[in-house]
mmCIF file of C-alpha atoms and ligand atoms in Angstrom:
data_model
loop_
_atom_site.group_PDB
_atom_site.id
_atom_site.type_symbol
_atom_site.label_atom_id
_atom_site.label_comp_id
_atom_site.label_asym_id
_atom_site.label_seq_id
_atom_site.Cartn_x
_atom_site.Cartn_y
_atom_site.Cartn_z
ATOM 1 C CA UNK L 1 -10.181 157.386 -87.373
ATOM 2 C CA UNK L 2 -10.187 158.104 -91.336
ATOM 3 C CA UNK L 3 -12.572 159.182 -93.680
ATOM 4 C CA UNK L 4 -12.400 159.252 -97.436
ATOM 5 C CA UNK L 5 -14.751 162.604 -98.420
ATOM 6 C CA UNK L 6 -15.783 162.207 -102.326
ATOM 7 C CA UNK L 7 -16.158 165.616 -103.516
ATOM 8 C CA UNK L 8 -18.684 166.302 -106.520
ATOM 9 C CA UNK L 9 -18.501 163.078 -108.781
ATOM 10 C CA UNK L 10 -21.413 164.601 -110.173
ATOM 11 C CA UNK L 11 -22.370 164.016 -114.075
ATOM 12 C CA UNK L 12 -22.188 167.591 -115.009
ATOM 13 C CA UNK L 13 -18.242 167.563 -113.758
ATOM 14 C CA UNK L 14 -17.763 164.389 -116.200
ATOM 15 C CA UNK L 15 -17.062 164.837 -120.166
ATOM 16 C CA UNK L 16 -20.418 165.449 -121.635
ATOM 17 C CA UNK L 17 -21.454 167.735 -118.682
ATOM 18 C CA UNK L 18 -22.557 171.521 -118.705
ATOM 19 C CA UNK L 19 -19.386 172.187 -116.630
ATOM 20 C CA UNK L 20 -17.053 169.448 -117.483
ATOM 21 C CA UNK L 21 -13.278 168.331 -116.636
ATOM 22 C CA UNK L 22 -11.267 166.709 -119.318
ATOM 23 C CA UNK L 23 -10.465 163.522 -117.527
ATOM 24 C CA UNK L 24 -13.461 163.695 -114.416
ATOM 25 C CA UNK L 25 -14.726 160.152 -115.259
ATOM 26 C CA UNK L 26 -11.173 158.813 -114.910
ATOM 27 C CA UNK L 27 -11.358 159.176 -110.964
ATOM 28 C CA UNK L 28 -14.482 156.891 -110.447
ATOM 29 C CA UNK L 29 -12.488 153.461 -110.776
ATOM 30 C CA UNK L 30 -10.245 154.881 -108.746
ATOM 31 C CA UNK L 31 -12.523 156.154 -106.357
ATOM 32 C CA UNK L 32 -14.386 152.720 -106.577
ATOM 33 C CA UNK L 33 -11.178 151.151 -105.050
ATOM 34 C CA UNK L 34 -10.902 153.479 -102.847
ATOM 35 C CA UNK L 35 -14.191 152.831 -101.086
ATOM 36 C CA UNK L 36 -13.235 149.535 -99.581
ATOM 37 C CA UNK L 37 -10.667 151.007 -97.501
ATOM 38 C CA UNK L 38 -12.303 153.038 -95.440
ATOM 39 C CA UNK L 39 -14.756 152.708 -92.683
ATOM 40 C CA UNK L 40 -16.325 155.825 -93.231
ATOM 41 C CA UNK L 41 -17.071 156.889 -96.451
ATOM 42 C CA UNK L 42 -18.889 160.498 -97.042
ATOM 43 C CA UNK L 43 -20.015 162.411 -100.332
ATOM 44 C CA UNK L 44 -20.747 165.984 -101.015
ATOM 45 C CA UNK L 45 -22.763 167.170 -104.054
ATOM 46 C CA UNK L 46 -23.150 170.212 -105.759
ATOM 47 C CA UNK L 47 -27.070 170.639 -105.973
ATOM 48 C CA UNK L 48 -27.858 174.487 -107.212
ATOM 49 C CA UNK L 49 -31.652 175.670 -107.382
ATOM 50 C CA UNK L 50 -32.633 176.326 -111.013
ATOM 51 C CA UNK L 51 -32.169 180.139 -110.501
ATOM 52 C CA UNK L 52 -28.980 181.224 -108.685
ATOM 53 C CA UNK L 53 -26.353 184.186 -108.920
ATOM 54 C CA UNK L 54 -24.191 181.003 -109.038
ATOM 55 C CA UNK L 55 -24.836 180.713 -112.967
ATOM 56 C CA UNK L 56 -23.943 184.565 -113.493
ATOM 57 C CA UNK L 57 -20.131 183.248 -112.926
ATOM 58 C CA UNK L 58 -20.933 179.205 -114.174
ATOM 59 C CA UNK L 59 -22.790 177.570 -116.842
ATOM 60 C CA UNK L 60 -25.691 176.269 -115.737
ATOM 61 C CA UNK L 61 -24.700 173.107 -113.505
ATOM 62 C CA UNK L 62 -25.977 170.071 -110.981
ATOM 63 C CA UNK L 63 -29.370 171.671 -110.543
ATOM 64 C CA UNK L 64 -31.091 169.766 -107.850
ATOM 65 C CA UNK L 65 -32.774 166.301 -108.859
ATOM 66 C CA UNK L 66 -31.477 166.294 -112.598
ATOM 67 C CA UNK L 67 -29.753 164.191 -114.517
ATOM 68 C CA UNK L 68 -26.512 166.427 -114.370
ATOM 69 C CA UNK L 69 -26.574 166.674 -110.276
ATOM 70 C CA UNK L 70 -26.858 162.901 -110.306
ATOM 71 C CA UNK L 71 -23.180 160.936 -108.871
ATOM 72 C CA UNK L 72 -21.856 159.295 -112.209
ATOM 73 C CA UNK L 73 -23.379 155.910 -113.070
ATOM 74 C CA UNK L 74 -20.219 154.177 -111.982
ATOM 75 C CA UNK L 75 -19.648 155.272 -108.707
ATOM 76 C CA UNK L 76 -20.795 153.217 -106.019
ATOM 77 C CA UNK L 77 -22.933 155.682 -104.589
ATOM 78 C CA UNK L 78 -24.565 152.650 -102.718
ATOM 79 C CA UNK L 79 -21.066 152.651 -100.034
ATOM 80 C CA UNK L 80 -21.551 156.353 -99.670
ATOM 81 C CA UNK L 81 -22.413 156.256 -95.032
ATOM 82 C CA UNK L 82 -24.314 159.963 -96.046
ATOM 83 C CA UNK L 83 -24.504 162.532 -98.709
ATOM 84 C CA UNK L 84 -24.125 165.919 -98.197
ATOM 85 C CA UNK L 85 -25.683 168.732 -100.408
ATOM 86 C CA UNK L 86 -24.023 172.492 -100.808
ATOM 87 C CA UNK L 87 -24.997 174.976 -103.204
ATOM 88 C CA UNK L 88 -29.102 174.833 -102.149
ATOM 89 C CA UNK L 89 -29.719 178.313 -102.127
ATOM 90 C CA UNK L 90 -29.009 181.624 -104.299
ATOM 91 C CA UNK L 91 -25.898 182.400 -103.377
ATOM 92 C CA UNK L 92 -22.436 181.727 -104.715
ATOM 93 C CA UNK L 93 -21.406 179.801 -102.122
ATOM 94 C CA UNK L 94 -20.667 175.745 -101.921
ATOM 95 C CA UNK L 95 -17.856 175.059 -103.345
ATOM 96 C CA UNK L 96 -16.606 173.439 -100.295
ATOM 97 C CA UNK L 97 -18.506 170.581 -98.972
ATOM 98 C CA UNK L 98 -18.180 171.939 -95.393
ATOM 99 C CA UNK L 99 -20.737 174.289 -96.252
ATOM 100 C CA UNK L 100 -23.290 171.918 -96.725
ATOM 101 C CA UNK L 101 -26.752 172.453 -95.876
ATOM 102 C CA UNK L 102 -28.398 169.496 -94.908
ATOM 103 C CA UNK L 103 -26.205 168.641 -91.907
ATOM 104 C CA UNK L 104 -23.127 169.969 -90.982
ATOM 105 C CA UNK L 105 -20.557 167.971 -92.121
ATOM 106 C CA UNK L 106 -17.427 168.945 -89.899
ATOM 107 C CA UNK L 107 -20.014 168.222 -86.635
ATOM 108 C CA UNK L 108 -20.824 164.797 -88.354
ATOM 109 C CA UNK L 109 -17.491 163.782 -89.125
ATOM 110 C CA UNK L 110 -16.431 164.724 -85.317
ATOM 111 C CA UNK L 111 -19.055 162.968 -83.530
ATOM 112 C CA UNK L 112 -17.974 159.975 -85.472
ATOM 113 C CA UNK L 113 -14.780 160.045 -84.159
ATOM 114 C CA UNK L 114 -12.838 161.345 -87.560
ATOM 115 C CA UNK L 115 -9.469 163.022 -87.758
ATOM 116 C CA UNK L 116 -7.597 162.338 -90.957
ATOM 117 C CA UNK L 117 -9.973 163.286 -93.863
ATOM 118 C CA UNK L 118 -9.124 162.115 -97.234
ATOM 119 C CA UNK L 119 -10.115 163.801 -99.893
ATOM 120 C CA UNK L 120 -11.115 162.774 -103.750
ATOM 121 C CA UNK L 121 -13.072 164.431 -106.317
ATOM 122 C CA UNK L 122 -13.730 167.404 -108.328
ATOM 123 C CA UNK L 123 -12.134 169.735 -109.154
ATOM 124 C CA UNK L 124 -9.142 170.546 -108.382
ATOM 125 C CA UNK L 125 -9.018 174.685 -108.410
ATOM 126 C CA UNK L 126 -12.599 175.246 -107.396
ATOM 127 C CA UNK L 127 -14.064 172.349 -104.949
ATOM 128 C CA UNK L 128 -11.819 169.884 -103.832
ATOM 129 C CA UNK L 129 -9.252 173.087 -103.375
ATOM 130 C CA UNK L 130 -11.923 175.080 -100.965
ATOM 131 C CA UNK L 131 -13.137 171.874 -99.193
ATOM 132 C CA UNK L 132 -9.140 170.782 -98.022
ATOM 133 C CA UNK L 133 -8.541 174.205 -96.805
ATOM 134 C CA UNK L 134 -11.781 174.103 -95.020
ATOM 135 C CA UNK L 135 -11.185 170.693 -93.813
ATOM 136 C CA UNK L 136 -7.267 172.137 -92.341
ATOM 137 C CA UNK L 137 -9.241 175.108 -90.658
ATOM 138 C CA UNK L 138 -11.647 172.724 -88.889
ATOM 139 C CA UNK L 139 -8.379 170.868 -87.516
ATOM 140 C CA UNK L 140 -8.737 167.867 -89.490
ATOM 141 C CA UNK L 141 -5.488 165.811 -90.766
ATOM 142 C CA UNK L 142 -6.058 166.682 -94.597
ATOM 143 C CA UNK L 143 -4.921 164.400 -97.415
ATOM 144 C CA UNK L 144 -5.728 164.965 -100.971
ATOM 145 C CA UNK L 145 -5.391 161.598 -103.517
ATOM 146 C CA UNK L 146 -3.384 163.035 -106.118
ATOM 147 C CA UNK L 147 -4.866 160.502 -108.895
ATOM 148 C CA UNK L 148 -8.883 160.280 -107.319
ATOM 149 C CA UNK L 149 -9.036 164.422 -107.973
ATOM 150 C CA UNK L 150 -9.499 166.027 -111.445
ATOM 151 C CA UNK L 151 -9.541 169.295 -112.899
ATOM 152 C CA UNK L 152 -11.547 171.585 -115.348
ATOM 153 C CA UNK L 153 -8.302 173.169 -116.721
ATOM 154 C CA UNK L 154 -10.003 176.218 -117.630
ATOM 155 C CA UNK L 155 -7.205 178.467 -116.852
ATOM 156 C CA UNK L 156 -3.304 177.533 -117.757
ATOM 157 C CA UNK L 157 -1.828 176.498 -114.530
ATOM 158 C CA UNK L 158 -4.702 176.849 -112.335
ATOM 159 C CA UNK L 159 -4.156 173.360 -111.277
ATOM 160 C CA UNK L 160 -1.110 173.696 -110.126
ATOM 161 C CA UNK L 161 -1.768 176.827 -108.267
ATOM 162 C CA UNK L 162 -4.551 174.996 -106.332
ATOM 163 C CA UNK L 163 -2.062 172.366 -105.158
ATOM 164 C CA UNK L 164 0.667 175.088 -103.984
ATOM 165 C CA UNK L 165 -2.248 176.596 -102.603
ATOM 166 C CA UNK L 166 -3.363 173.448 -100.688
ATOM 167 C CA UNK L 167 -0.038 172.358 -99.763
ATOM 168 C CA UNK L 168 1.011 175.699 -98.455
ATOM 169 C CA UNK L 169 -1.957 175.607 -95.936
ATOM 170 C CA UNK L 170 -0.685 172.111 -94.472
ATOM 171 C CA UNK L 171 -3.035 169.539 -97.155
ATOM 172 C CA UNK L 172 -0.988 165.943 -97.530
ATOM 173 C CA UNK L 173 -0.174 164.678 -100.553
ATOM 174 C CA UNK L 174 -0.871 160.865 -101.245
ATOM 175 C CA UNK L 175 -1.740 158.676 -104.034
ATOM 176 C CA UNK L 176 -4.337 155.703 -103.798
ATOM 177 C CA UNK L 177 -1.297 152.899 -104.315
ATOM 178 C CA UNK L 178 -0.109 154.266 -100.984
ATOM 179 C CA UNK L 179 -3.241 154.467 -98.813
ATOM 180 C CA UNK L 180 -3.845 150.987 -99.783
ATOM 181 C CA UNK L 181 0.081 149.897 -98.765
ATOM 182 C CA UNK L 182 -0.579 152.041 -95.358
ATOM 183 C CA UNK L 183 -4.237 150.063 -94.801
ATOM 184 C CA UNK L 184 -2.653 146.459 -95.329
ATOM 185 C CA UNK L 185 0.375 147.276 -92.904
ATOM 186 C CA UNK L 186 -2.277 147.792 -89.894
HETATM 187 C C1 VGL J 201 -17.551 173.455 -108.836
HETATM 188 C C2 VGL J 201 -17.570 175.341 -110.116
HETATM 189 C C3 VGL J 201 -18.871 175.581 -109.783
HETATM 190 C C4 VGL J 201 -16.785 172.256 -108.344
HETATM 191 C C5 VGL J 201 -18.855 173.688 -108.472
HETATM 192 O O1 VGL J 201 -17.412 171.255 -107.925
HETATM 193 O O2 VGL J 201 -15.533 172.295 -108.383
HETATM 194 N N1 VGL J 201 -16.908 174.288 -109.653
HETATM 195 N N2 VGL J 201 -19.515 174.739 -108.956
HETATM 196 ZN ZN1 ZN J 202 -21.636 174.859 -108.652
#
């Protein structure tokens, strides 16, 4: 059983966010297609308390229930089977979704049934990075969509580190042409 795990699609990770990638908004259409293809479809988000040691290292960012936490207005948030929320309290912690704190999402996706998580979001060196080498350690199948992930490209070839990084630990590689060619062969 698959799941596609939407990391952080948040508005603050989109151009015109307190924390934004170049490119973030270019993964919702992609991410939109992505959807349909799955039967389980999960989504993390990065929801801070207004005062954390968080925003000693970040500019302020997807504090809970504003605008800038909220998914982008694109994304079919309406698909998403459950949302999970990491970040909550003040600590710097949460940048992968497995450390959510409103239900523990490598329980959830195992009493579903879930072994091949694929993975789609933001961004690349921070979140979607920590959450497929947390998803690996739980003993999940890990795939990352290459062109549904995004980065801030703060530092000069942080990105690319990330995927060695990823890679080296035992994260797939796919693009969203291919898991749709895989889904129409079954
Ligand atoms: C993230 C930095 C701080 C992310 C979250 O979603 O990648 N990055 N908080
Ligand atoms: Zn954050």
């Amino acid at each position: 059983m698959r799941a596609l795990l939407v990391v952080d699609v948040q508005n603050d990770f989109c151009p015109g966010g307190s924390l934004a990638t170049p490119k973030g908004h270019a993964v919702v259409p992609v991410i939109n297609k992505l959807i349909d293809e799955f039967d389980l479809v999960v989504a993390s988000k990065d929801w801070h308390p207004e005062d954390t040691v968080h925003f000693k290292i970040w500019p302020k960012h997807c504090v809970k229930n504003t605008k800038g936490a909220e998914f982008h207005p694109d994304l079919h948030e309406n698909k998403f089977d459950k949302v999970f929320v990491k970040g909550t309290r003040n600590v710097d912690d949460g940048y992968s979704s497995f450390e959510a704190t409103n239900e523990n999402l490598a329980e959830y996706l195992k009493k579903k049934g879930v072994d091949t998580v694929y993975i789609a979001g933001l961004t690349i060196e921070y979140c979607v990075k920590t959450t497929a080498l947390d998803a690996v350690r739980y003993g999940f199948r890990t795939i990352v969509i290459q062109d549904a992930v995004e980065g801030i490209y703060q530092h000069e070839g942080d990105v690319e580190k990330a995927f060695d990084e990823m890679k080296k630990a035992g994260v797939k590689m796919t693009t969203s042409a291919e898991v749709k060619a895989e889904k129409d062969l079954v």
